[in-house]
CSV table of C-alpha atoms and ligand atoms in Angstrom, one decimal:
chain,number,residue,atom,x,y,z
A,1,UNK,CA,-49.6,85.6,-98.3
A,2,UNK,CA,-52.7,84.3,-98.7
A,3,UNK,CA,-54.0,82.9,-102.2
A,4,UNK,CA,-56.5,85.5,-102.5
A,5,UNK,CA,-54.2,88.5,-101.7
A,6,UNK,CA,-51.8,86.9,-104.5
A,7,UNK,CA,-55.2,88.1,-106.6
A,8,UNK,CA,-55.2,91.1,-105.4
A,9,UNK,CA,-54.5,94.3,-108.4
A,10,UNK,CA,-51.0,95.5,-107.9
A,11,UNK,CA,-50.7,99.3,-108.8
A,12,UNK,CA,-47.9,100.6,-110.8
A,13,UNK,CA,-46.2,103.6,-108.6
A,14,UNK,CA,-44.2,104.8,-112.2
A,15,UNK,CA,-48.0,104.7,-114.0
A,16,UNK,CA,-49.1,106.4,-110.9
A,17,UNK,CA,-46.5,109.0,-111.6
A,18,UNK,CA,-47.4,109.9,-114.7
A,19,UNK,CA,-51.2,110.1,-114.1
A,20,UNK,CA,-51.2,112.9,-111.5
A,21,UNK,CA,-48.6,114.4,-113.6
A,22,UNK,CA,-51.8,114.7,-115.9
A,23,UNK,CA,-54.3,115.1,-113.2
A,24,UNK,CA,-51.6,118.2,-112.0
A,25,UNK,CA,-53.0,119.6,-115.7
A,26,UNK,CA,-55.9,119.4,-115.8
A,27,UNK,CA,-56.3,120.8,-112.5
A,28,UNK,CA,-54.3,124.1,-113.8
A,29,UNK,CA,-56.3,124.4,-117.0
A,30,UNK,CA,-59.7,123.5,-115.3
A,31,UNK,CA,-59.7,126.2,-112.5
A,32,UNK,CA,-57.7,129.3,-113.6
A,33,UNK,CA,-59.6,132.0,-111.7
A,34,UNK,CA,-59.5,130.2,-108.5
A,35,UNK,CA,-55.2,130.8,-109.5
A,36,UNK,CA,-55.4,133.9,-109.6
A,37,UNK,CA,-57.6,133.9,-106.6
A,38,UNK,CA,-55.7,132.8,-104.6
A,39,UNK,CA,-52.1,134.4,-106.0
A,40,UNK,CA,-54.5,137.5,-104.9
A,41,UNK,CA,-54.0,136.4,-101.3
A,42,UNK,CA,-50.9,135.7,-101.8
A,43,UNK,CA,-49.4,138.6,-100.2
A,44,UNK,CA,-51.6,139.3,-97.3
A,45,UNK,CA,-52.9,135.6,-96.0
A,46,UNK,CA,-50.9,133.3,-94.6
A,47,UNK,CA,-50.1,130.5,-96.3
A,48,UNK,CA,-52.1,132.0,-98.9
A,49,UNK,CA,-55.5,131.1,-97.8
A,50,UNK,CA,-58.0,132.1,-95.3
A,51,UNK,CA,-57.0,129.3,-92.8
A,52,UNK,CA,-53.9,127.5,-93.3
A,53,UNK,CA,-55.7,124.1,-93.4
A,54,UNK,CA,-57.1,124.8,-96.5
A,55,UNK,CA,-53.3,124.5,-98.4
A,56,UNK,CA,-54.4,120.4,-97.9
A,57,UNK,CA,-56.6,120.5,-101.0
A,58,UNK,CA,-54.6,118.7,-104.0
A,59,UNK,CA,-53.5,120.5,-107.1
A,60,UNK,CA,-51.4,123.1,-105.1
A,61,UNK,CA,-54.5,125.9,-104.3
A,62,UNK,CA,-57.8,125.5,-103.5
A,63,UNK,CA,-60.4,125.8,-105.7
A,64,UNK,CA,-62.0,129.0,-104.6
A,65,UNK,CA,-66.2,129.3,-104.1
A,66,UNK,CA,-68.5,131.4,-105.4
A,67,UNK,CA,-71.8,129.7,-104.3
A,68,UNK,CA,-73.4,126.5,-102.9
A,69,UNK,CA,-77.2,125.0,-102.2
A,70,UNK,CA,-77.7,121.7,-101.0
A,71,UNK,CA,-75.5,119.1,-102.3
A,72,UNK,CA,-74.1,121.1,-105.3
A,73,UNK,CA,-71.1,123.8,-104.8
A,74,UNK,CA,-70.0,126.3,-107.8
A,75,UNK,CA,-66.7,127.2,-108.4
A,76,UNK,CA,-65.8,131.3,-109.3
A,77,UNK,CA,-65.2,129.5,-113.0
A,78,UNK,CA,-68.5,128.5,-112.6
A,79,UNK,CA,-67.9,124.4,-112.9
A,80,UNK,CA,-70.6,122.7,-110.6
A,81,UNK,CA,-69.5,120.2,-108.1
A,82,UNK,CA,-71.6,117.4,-106.5
A,83,UNK,CA,-70.5,118.0,-103.3
A,84,UNK,CA,-69.3,115.2,-100.9
A,85,UNK,CA,-67.2,116.8,-98.6
A,86,UNK,CA,-70.0,119.3,-97.2
A,87,UNK,CA,-67.9,121.2,-95.2
A,88,UNK,CA,-66.0,117.6,-93.1
A,89,UNK,CA,-69.1,117.5,-91.5
A,90,UNK,CA,-70.1,121.4,-90.9
A,91,UNK,CA,-72.0,121.2,-93.6
A,92,UNK,CA,-74.1,117.7,-93.5
A,93,UNK,CA,-77.1,119.6,-93.5
A,94,UNK,CA,-76.3,120.3,-96.7
A,95,UNK,CA,-75.3,123.7,-98.1
A,96,UNK,CA,-77.6,127.1,-97.0
A,97,UNK,CA,-81.1,125.0,-96.0
A,98,UNK,CA,-84.3,127.0,-96.8
A,99,UNK,CA,-84.9,126.8,-92.7
A,100,UNK,CA,-82.0,127.7,-91.0
A,101,UNK,CA,-81.8,130.6,-94.3
A,102,UNK,CA,-85.8,131.6,-92.4
A,103,UNK,CA,-84.5,131.7,-89.1
A,104,UNK,CA,-81.3,133.8,-89.7
A,105,UNK,CA,-83.0,136.2,-91.9
A,106,UNK,CA,-86.0,136.6,-89.1
A,107,UNK,CA,-83.4,136.4,-86.3
A,108,UNK,CA,-80.7,138.5,-87.5
A,109,UNK,CA,-82.5,140.5,-90.0
A,110,UNK,CA,-85.5,141.7,-88.8
A,111,UNK,CA,-85.8,140.8,-84.8
A,112,UNK,CA,-82.3,141.8,-84.6
A,113,UNK,CA,-79.5,141.2,-82.6
A,114,UNK,CA,-77.1,137.9,-83.2
A,115,UNK,CA,-75.3,138.6,-79.7
A,116,UNK,CA,-76.4,140.2,-76.6
A,117,UNK,CA,-75.5,138.4,-73.4
A,118,UNK,CA,-79.0,137.2,-73.3
A,119,UNK,CA,-80.6,133.9,-73.8
A,120,UNK,CA,-83.1,133.5,-76.4
A,121,UNK,CA,-86.1,131.5,-76.3
A,122,UNK,CA,-84.6,128.7,-78.8
A,123,UNK,CA,-81.9,127.3,-76.3
A,124,UNK,CA,-84.8,125.4,-74.4
A,125,UNK,CA,-85.9,124.0,-77.3
A,126,UNK,CA,-82.4,123.2,-78.5
A,127,UNK,CA,-81.5,122.0,-75.1
A,128,UNK,CA,-84.3,119.5,-74.9
A,129,UNK,CA,-84.0,118.4,-78.2
A,130,UNK,CA,-80.5,117.3,-78.0
A,131,UNK,CA,-81.4,114.9,-75.1
A,132,UNK,CA,-83.9,113.6,-76.7
A,133,UNK,CA,-81.6,113.0,-79.0
A,134,UNK,CA,-77.9,112.0,-76.8
A,135,UNK,CA,-79.6,111.4,-73.9
A,136,UNK,CA,-77.6,113.8,-71.3
A,137,UNK,CA,-80.3,115.7,-69.5
A,138,UNK,CA,-78.1,119.3,-69.4
A,139,UNK,CA,-76.7,121.1,-72.4
A,140,UNK,CA,-74.1,123.6,-73.2
A,141,UNK,CA,-73.6,126.0,-76.0
A,142,UNK,CA,-70.2,126.6,-78.1
A,143,UNK,CA,-69.5,127.9,-80.7
A,144,UNK,CA,-67.0,125.0,-81.9
A,145,UNK,CA,-67.3,121.4,-81.1
A,146,UNK,CA,-62.7,122.1,-79.9
A,147,UNK,CA,-64.4,124.5,-77.5
A,148,UNK,CA,-67.1,121.9,-76.7
A,149,UNK,CA,-64.1,118.8,-75.8
A,150,UNK,CA,-62.3,121.8,-74.1
A,151,UNK,CA,-64.5,122.9,-71.3
A,152,UNK,CA,-65.7,119.1,-71.2
A,153,UNK,CA,-62.1,118.1,-70.1
A,154,UNK,CA,-62.0,120.9,-67.4
A,155,UNK,CA,-64.9,120.3,-66.0
A,156,UNK,CA,-64.0,116.3,-65.6
A,157,UNK,CA,-60.8,117.5,-64.4
A,158,UNK,CA,-62.7,119.9,-61.8
A,159,UNK,CA,-65.2,117.3,-60.7
A,160,UNK,CA,-62.6,114.0,-60.6
A,161,UNK,CA,-60.3,116.2,-58.8
A,162,UNK,CA,-57.5,113.9,-61.0
A,163,UNK,CA,-55.1,115.9,-63.6
A,164,UNK,CA,-54.9,113.4,-67.0
A,165,UNK,CA,-57.5,113.0,-69.7
A,166,UNK,CA,-56.5,109.9,-72.0
A,167,UNK,CA,-57.3,109.9,-75.9
A,168,UNK,CA,-57.1,107.2,-78.4
A,169,UNK,CA,-54.1,107.3,-80.5
A,170,UNK,CA,-54.7,109.4,-83.8
A,171,UNK,CA,-57.9,110.6,-82.5
A,172,UNK,CA,-58.4,114.1,-83.9
A,173,UNK,CA,-61.1,116.2,-81.6
A,174,UNK,CA,-60.1,119.7,-82.2
A,175,UNK,CA,-57.0,122.1,-81.7
A,176,UNK,CA,-56.9,120.1,-78.0
A,177,UNK,CA,-54.1,120.8,-76.7
A,178,UNK,CA,-54.0,117.7,-74.7
A,179,UNK,CA,-55.1,115.0,-77.5
A,180,UNK,CA,-52.2,115.5,-80.2
A,181,UNK,CA,-50.4,112.2,-78.4
A,182,UNK,CA,-49.8,108.8,-79.7
A,183,UNK,CA,-49.1,105.8,-79.2
A,184,UNK,CA,-45.7,103.9,-79.9
A,185,UNK,CA,-43.8,100.5,-79.6
A,186,UNK,CA,-41.5,103.0,-77.8
A,187,UNK,CA,-44.6,104.5,-75.2
A,188,UNK,CA,-46.7,107.4,-76.1
A,189,UNK,CA,-44.9,110.5,-78.0
A,190,UNK,CA,-46.3,113.7,-79.0
A,191,UNK,CA,-48.3,113.7,-82.3
A,192,UNK,CA,-45.5,114.7,-85.0
A,193,UNK,CA,-45.4,118.4,-86.5
A,194,UNK,CA,-47.8,119.5,-82.6
A,195,UNK,CA,-47.6,123.4,-82.6
A,196,UNK,CA,-46.3,125.2,-80.2
A,197,UNK,CA,-47.3,122.5,-77.3
A,198,UNK,CA,-47.9,124.2,-73.8
A,199,UNK,CA,-46.3,121.0,-72.0
A,200,UNK,CA,-45.5,117.5,-73.1
A,201,UNK,CA,-48.9,115.8,-73.6
A,202,UNK,CA,-47.1,113.1,-72.2
A,203,UNK,CA,-47.7,115.2,-68.7
A,204,UNK,CA,-51.7,115.7,-69.2
A,205,UNK,CA,-52.8,112.4,-71.5
A,206,UNK,CA,-52.5,108.9,-71.6
A,207,UNK,CA,-53.0,107.0,-75.1
A,208,UNK,CA,-55.0,104.0,-75.9
A,209,UNK,CA,-54.8,102.2,-79.0
A,210,UNK,CA,-58.6,101.9,-79.8
A,211,UNK,CA,-60.2,98.6,-79.4
A,212,UNK,CA,-58.0,97.5,-77.3
A,213,UNK,CA,-59.8,97.0,-73.7
A,214,UNK,CA,-56.2,95.4,-72.4
A,215,UNK,CA,-54.0,99.1,-72.7
A,216,UNK,CA,-56.7,100.9,-71.7
A,217,UNK,CA,-57.6,99.0,-69.0
A,218,UNK,CA,-54.0,99.0,-67.7
A,219,UNK,CA,-53.9,102.9,-68.6
A,220,UNK,CA,-56.9,103.8,-66.6
A,221,UNK,CA,-55.4,101.2,-63.8
A,222,UNK,CA,-53.1,104.5,-62.9
A,223,UNK,CA,-56.5,105.8,-61.8
A,224,UNK,CA,-55.2,109.3,-62.7
A,225,UNK,CA,-57.5,110.0,-65.3
A,226,UNK,CA,-60.6,111.7,-65.0
A,227,UNK,CA,-62.1,111.7,-68.5
A,228,UNK,CA,-61.6,109.2,-71.6
A,229,UNK,CA,-62.4,111.6,-74.5
A,230,UNK,CA,-63.5,109.2,-77.6
A,231,UNK,CA,-65.4,109.0,-81.2
A,232,UNK,CA,-67.4,106.0,-80.6
A,233,UNK,CA,-66.0,105.3,-83.7
A,234,UNK,CA,-62.5,106.9,-85.3
A,235,UNK,CA,-63.4,108.7,-88.1
A,236,UNK,CA,-60.3,110.9,-88.5
A,237,UNK,CA,-57.9,108.4,-89.4
A,238,UNK,CA,-60.1,106.4,-91.9
A,239,UNK,CA,-63.4,105.1,-90.6
A,240,UNK,CA,-62.3,102.8,-87.5
A,241,UNK,CA,-65.4,101.2,-86.3
A,242,UNK,CA,-65.7,100.0,-82.8
A,243,UNK,CA,-66.0,95.6,-82.6
A,244,UNK,CA,-68.7,94.3,-81.0
A,245,UNK,CA,-68.8,94.8,-77.6
A,246,UNK,CA,-65.9,97.0,-77.5
A,247,UNK,CA,-67.7,100.5,-77.0
A,248,UNK,CA,-69.8,98.6,-73.5
A,249,UNK,CA,-66.5,97.0,-72.5
A,250,UNK,CA,-65.2,100.6,-72.6
A,251,UNK,CA,-68.3,102.2,-70.2
A,252,UNK,CA,-67.8,99.2,-67.8
A,253,UNK,CA,-63.6,99.5,-67.3
A,254,UNK,CA,-64.2,103.9,-67.4
A,255,UNK,CA,-66.9,103.1,-64.2
A,256,UNK,CA,-65.1,100.4,-62.8
A,257,UNK,CA,-61.8,103.6,-62.4
A,258,UNK,CA,-63.9,106.3,-61.8
A,259,UNK,CA,-63.2,107.4,-65.1
A,260,UNK,CA,-65.7,109.7,-66.8
A,261,UNK,CA,-66.4,108.8,-70.5
A,262,UNK,CA,-66.8,111.4,-72.7
A,263,UNK,CA,-68.5,110.8,-76.5
A,264,UNK,CA,-67.3,113.1,-79.0
A,265,UNK,CA,-70.0,112.7,-81.5
A,266,UNK,CA,-68.7,115.9,-83.6
A,267,UNK,CA,-68.7,113.4,-87.2
A,268,UNK,CA,-70.4,110.4,-85.7
A,269,UNK,CA,-73.3,112.3,-85.8
A,270,UNK,CA,-73.3,110.5,-89.3
A,271,UNK,CA,-74.7,106.9,-87.5
A,272,UNK,CA,-78.1,109.1,-86.7
A,273,UNK,CA,-80.4,111.9,-85.1
A,274,UNK,CA,-78.5,110.9,-82.2
A,275,UNK,CA,-74.9,110.3,-83.2
A,276,UNK,CA,-74.0,106.9,-82.0
A,277,UNK,CA,-74.6,107.4,-78.8
A,278,UNK,CA,-78.4,106.8,-79.4
A,279,UNK,CA,-77.5,104.5,-82.9
A,280,UNK,CA,-75.7,102.0,-80.7
A,281,UNK,CA,-77.6,102.5,-77.1
A,282,UNK,CA,-74.3,104.0,-75.5
A,283,UNK,CA,-74.2,105.8,-72.3
A,284,UNK,CA,-71.6,108.2,-72.0
A,285,UNK,CA,-71.3,110.6,-68.5
A,286,UNK,CA,-70.6,113.9,-71.3
A,287,UNK,CA,-71.3,114.3,-74.6
A,288,UNK,CA,-69.8,117.0,-77.3
A,289,UNK,CA,-70.6,117.8,-80.5
A,290,UNK,CA,-70.1,120.8,-83.5
A,291,UNK,CA,-69.7,121.4,-86.6
A,292,UNK,CA,-72.9,120.4,-88.1
A,293,UNK,CA,-75.6,121.1,-85.6
A,294,UNK,CA,-76.1,124.3,-86.7
A,295,UNK,CA,-76.4,124.5,-90.5
A,296,UNK,CA,-73.3,125.4,-91.2
A,297,UNK,CA,-73.4,128.8,-88.7
A,298,UNK,CA,-71.0,128.5,-85.9
A,299,UNK,CA,-72.2,126.1,-83.3
A,300,UNK,CA,-71.6,124.0,-80.6
A,301,UNK,CA,-72.6,121.9,-77.9
A,302,UNK,CA,-71.9,120.3,-74.2
A,303,UNK,CA,-74.4,117.9,-72.2
A,304,UNK,CA,-73.8,116.1,-68.7
A,305,UNK,CA,-76.4,114.2,-66.7
A,306,UNK,CA,-78.3,115.6,-64.1
A,307,UNK,CA,-75.9,114.0,-61.2
A,308,UNK,CA,-72.8,115.6,-62.9
A,309,UNK,CA,-74.9,118.9,-63.8
A,310,UNK,CA,-75.4,118.9,-59.9
A,311,UNK,CA,-72.5,118.3,-58.7
A,312,UNK,CA,-70.7,121.0,-61.1
A,313,UNK,CA,-73.4,123.4,-60.4
A,314,UNK,CA,-73.0,122.9,-56.6
A,315,UNK,CA,-69.0,123.2,-56.4
A,316,UNK,CA,-67.9,126.6,-55.0
A,317,UNK,CA,-64.4,126.1,-55.9
A,318,UNK,CA,-65.8,126.2,-60.0
A,319,UNK,CA,-66.2,129.3,-61.3
A,320,UNK,CA,-68.5,128.4,-64.7
A,321,UNK,CA,-69.4,131.8,-64.9
A,322,UNK,CA,-66.5,134.1,-64.9
A,323,UNK,CA,-63.2,133.8,-65.9
A,324,UNK,CA,-62.8,129.8,-64.6
A,325,UNK,CA,-62.2,129.1,-68.3
A,326,UNK,CA,-65.4,127.3,-69.2
A,327,UNK,CA,-66.8,129.9,-71.9
A,328,UNK,CA,-66.8,132.3,-74.1
A,329,UNK,CA,-69.0,135.6,-75.0
A,330,UNK,CA,-70.6,134.8,-78.5
A,331,UNK,CA,-71.1,131.4,-77.4
A,332,UNK,CA,-74.7,130.7,-76.8
A,333,UNK,CA,-75.3,133.6,-79.0
A,334,UNK,CA,-78.8,134.5,-80.3
A,335,UNK,CA,-78.3,133.5,-83.8
A,336,UNK,CA,-76.3,130.2,-83.0
A,337,UNK,CA,-79.4,128.7,-81.3
A,338,UNK,CA,-81.4,130.1,-84.0
A,339,UNK,CA,-79.7,128.6,-86.8
A,340,UNK,CA,-79.2,125.1,-84.1
A,341,UNK,CA,-82.6,125.2,-83.7
A,342,UNK,CA,-83.8,125.0,-87.6
A,343,UNK,CA,-80.9,122.6,-88.4
A,344,UNK,CA,-82.6,119.4,-85.9
A,345,UNK,CA,-86.3,121.2,-86.0
A,346,UNK,CA,-86.5,121.1,-90.0
A,347,UNK,CA,-83.7,120.0,-91.3
A,348,UNK,CA,-81.7,117.0,-89.4
A,349,UNK,CA,-84.8,115.4,-88.7
A,350,UNK,CA,-84.9,111.9,-87.7
A,351,UNK,CA,-86.7,111.3,-91.1
A,352,UNK,CA,-84.0,112.5,-93.2
A,353,UNK,CA,-81.4,111.0,-91.3
A,354,UNK,CA,-83.0,107.7,-92.6
A,355,UNK,CA,-82.5,108.9,-96.5
A,356,UNK,CA,-79.2,110.2,-95.8
A,357,UNK,CA,-78.2,106.9,-94.7
A,358,UNK,CA,-79.4,105.4,-97.6
A,359,UNK,CA,-77.4,106.9,-100.2
A,360,UNK,CA,-74.5,106.2,-98.2
A,361,UNK,CA,-75.3,103.0,-98.5
A,362,UNK,CA,-75.9,103.1,-101.2
A,363,UNK,CA,-72.8,105.3,-102.4
A,364,UNK,CA,-70.8,102.3,-100.0
A,365,UNK,CA,-72.8,99.5,-102.6
A,366,UNK,CA,-70.7,101.3,-105.6
A,367,UNK,CA,-67.5,101.9,-104.7
A,368,UNK,CA,-67.6,98.3,-103.5
A,369,UNK,CA,-68.8,96.5,-106.1
A,370,UNK,CA,-65.7,98.6,-107.9
A,371,UNK,CA,-63.0,97.7,-105.6
A,372,UNK,CA,-64.5,93.9,-106.1
A,373,UNK,CA,-64.5,94.1,-109.7
A,374,UNK,CA,-61.2,95.6,-109.8
A,375,UNK,CA,-59.5,93.8,-107.2
A,376,UNK,CA,-58.5,96.2,-105.7
A,377,UNK,CA,-56.5,95.7,-102.3
A,378,UNK,CA,-59.0,98.8,-100.8
A,379,UNK,CA,-61.7,99.2,-98.2
A,380,UNK,CA,-64.9,101.2,-97.5
A,381,UNK,CA,-66.3,101.5,-93.8
A,382,UNK,CA,-69.9,103.3,-93.6
A,383,UNK,CA,-70.9,104.7,-90.5
A,384,UNK,CA,-74.0,106.1,-91.3
A,385,UNK,CA,-74.0,108.7,-93.8
A,386,UNK,CA,-70.5,108.5,-93.5
A,387,UNK,CA,-68.2,106.1,-95.6
A,388,UNK,CA,-64.6,106.4,-96.7
A,389,UNK,CA,-61.9,103.9,-98.5
A,390,UNK,CA,-58.6,103.8,-98.3
A,391,UNK,CA,-55.9,101.6,-99.3
A,392,UNK,CA,-55.5,98.5,-97.2
A,393,UNK,CA,-57.6,95.9,-98.1
A,394,UNK,CA,-58.6,95.2,-94.6
A,395,UNK,CA,-60.3,97.7,-92.3
A,396,UNK,CA,-58.2,98.4,-89.5
A,397,UNK,CA,-58.9,98.2,-86.4
A,398,UNK,CA,-56.7,100.5,-84.5
A,399,UNK,CA,-56.0,104.2,-85.7
A,400,UNK,CA,-51.9,103.0,-85.9
A,401,UNK,CA,-53.2,100.7,-88.3
A,402,UNK,CA,-54.9,103.1,-90.1
A,403,UNK,CA,-52.3,105.8,-89.5
A,404,UNK,CA,-50.1,103.1,-91.0
A,405,UNK,CA,-52.2,102.3,-94.5
A,406,UNK,CA,-52.3,106.3,-95.2
A,407,UNK,CA,-51.3,106.6,-98.9
A,408,UNK,CA,-50.4,110.2,-99.9
A,409,UNK,CA,-49.7,109.2,-103.7
A,410,UNK,CA,-52.7,107.7,-104.0
A,411,UNK,CA,-54.8,110.0,-102.2
A,412,UNK,CA,-53.2,112.9,-104.6
A,413,UNK,CA,-54.7,111.1,-107.6
A,414,UNK,CA,-57.7,109.8,-106.1
A,415,UNK,CA,-58.3,113.8,-104.9
A,416,UNK,CA,-57.4,115.2,-108.2
A,417,UNK,CA,-59.4,112.9,-110.1
A,418,UNK,CA,-62.8,114.0,-108.5
A,419,UNK,CA,-62.5,117.0,-108.4
A,420,UNK,CA,-61.7,117.3,-112.0
A,421,UNK,CA,-65.0,115.6,-112.9
A,422,UNK,CA,-66.8,117.2,-110.9
A,423,UNK,CA,-67.1,115.6,-107.4
A,424,UNK,CA,-66.1,117.0,-104.4
A,425,UNK,CA,-63.9,114.6,-102.1
A,426,UNK,CA,-62.9,116.3,-98.2
A,427,UNK,CA,-59.3,116.9,-98.7
A,428,UNK,CA,-57.8,115.0,-95.7
A,429,UNK,CA,-59.9,112.2,-96.2
A,430,UNK,CA,-61.5,110.1,-98.6
A,431,UNK,CA,-64.5,110.8,-96.8
A,432,UNK,CA,-68.2,111.2,-98.3
A,433,UNK,CA,-70.7,112.1,-96.5
A,434,UNK,CA,-74.9,112.3,-97.8
A,435,UNK,CA,-76.9,115.5,-96.7
A,436,UNK,CA,-80.3,115.8,-96.6
A,437,UNK,CA,-79.9,116.9,-100.6
A,438,UNK,CA,-77.9,114.7,-102.3
A,439,UNK,CA,-79.3,111.9,-104.2
A,440,UNK,CA,-79.2,108.3,-105.2
A,441,UNK,CA,-77.7,109.6,-108.6
A,442,UNK,CA,-74.9,111.9,-106.9
A,443,UNK,CA,-74.1,108.8,-105.2
A,444,UNK,CA,-73.8,106.7,-108.6
A,445,UNK,CA,-72.1,109.6,-110.3
A,446,UNK,CA,-69.6,109.2,-108.3
A,447,UNK,CA,-69.2,105.9,-108.3
A,448,UNK,CA,-68.5,106.0,-112.3
A,449,UNK,CA,-66.5,108.7,-111.2
A,450,UNK,CA,-64.4,106.5,-109.1
A,451,UNK,CA,-64.8,103.2,-111.2
A,452,UNK,CA,-63.2,105.1,-114.2
A,453,UNK,CA,-60.2,106.6,-112.0
A,454,UNK,CA,-59.8,102.3,-110.4
A,455,UNK,CA,-59.8,102.0,-115.1
A,456,UNK,CA,-56.5,104.0,-114.9
A,457,UNK,CA,-54.8,103.0,-112.8
A,458,UNK,CA,-54.7,99.3,-112.8
A,459,UNK,CA,-56.9,98.9,-116.1
B,501,PLP,C1,-64.6,114.5,-83.7
B,501,PLP,C2,-63.7,115.6,-83.9
B,501,PLP,N1,-64.2,116.3,-82.9
B,501,PLP,C3,-64.0,118.0,-82.8
B,501,PLP,C4,-63.7,118.2,-84.0
B,501,PLP,C5,-63.0,119.9,-84.0
B,501,PLP,O1,-63.6,120.7,-84.6
B,501,PLP,P1,-63.8,121.7,-84.7
B,501,PLP,O2,-62.8,122.0,-85.7
B,501,PLP,O3,-65.3,122.3,-85.6
B,501,PLP,O4,-63.9,122.9,-83.5
B,501,PLP,C6,-63.6,117.8,-85.0
B,501,PLP,C7,-63.2,118.3,-86.0
B,501,PLP,O5,-62.5,117.4,-87.4
B,501,PLP,C8,-63.3,116.2,-85.3
B,501,PLP,O6,-63.4,115.7,-86.1
């Protein structure tokens, strides 16, 4: 053990257990109407909640939302929260931004017609704006990021005639069958808990560790990988940032082996107006995105290069119009497009990103200050408007390393402590996201609560 490591604070697990007990009781006392609402749903909702992952909120039941605006959320008990969860990125534009409200009222209320099987003039504007931001020249729309990924994968297989895709260990790209695979010492394994996989993912997928170029090269050398599907920084197993030069090297090796490169910018959009793709000058073949682009209204998109677009349109064996497996009845609907136009045009603008990133830097510096002054063996990573702390002293460089740093007990304590004091963090992570309405005072309010939690833990 190095000298500096011996100086780090140690966490007394017995004491932590006591703190968690206290925070659970406080939670139950703070959110009684949410408990009643939860009980009322128990009879007919699978798992007692409208979406089963809502069971993952600390406290044994979720708080129930009454209202939300900008960076604020109010629950049914009347408690107000500074919302750093922001719908796990779905609300990166802030809750119900005025410009999106107006666009939705115009489209749904005044003009009328949410879904008609007909295009609206908003689509061309949105596609051109996505091109300005991400560089891909042809775009198509989906309702979710998952679908954007699924359809991008199908196109990649069709275009290359290759059967497999490659993902990084502990990635998350939505409920994409091919992606639930991890790298282990004994080789690739289905990710534990994968529900009813159609086939063993090893039949469809190769897996490498993020930041491990040699492993990627070895896997691609099999010559059967249609596409690498990646987040330019992992954001779903803490934040794992790319090593210097790594993403350029990924581009070079994928090109060398004839494999397409798909950047999933759903979360890494936080890096700037054109996500990591623009911020780092990346040159993928396809870009996928979802969640925040519709200001909270279901919307997603995938974009591809001119050359790939021409090839797929000219492929008479590829039915991209009817029952070929690429498309959905409500995809590209008028309401989603109106929401995307307002979100990109008026809310998540270039100027807004500059402010969001500044607030995220203040948030990160605040947390870092607490980690340093209390000598906590944790670290924090920032990706533009997003930051996440994780319970290991050094920044992990692979998904596997980051997964190994998981600490469910500390997770529960920090989530309960913050929610009990008006700070909403993402339930699956210690992730905080800034929207255009998040202020420096909000970041400082988090720092104060974070410091208090740390002091109780190791003080
Ligand atoms: C990087 C990434 N891609 C895709 C998705 C899937 O998004 P959705 O569940 O909205 O389809 C997620 C969800 O967390 C994600 O983090």
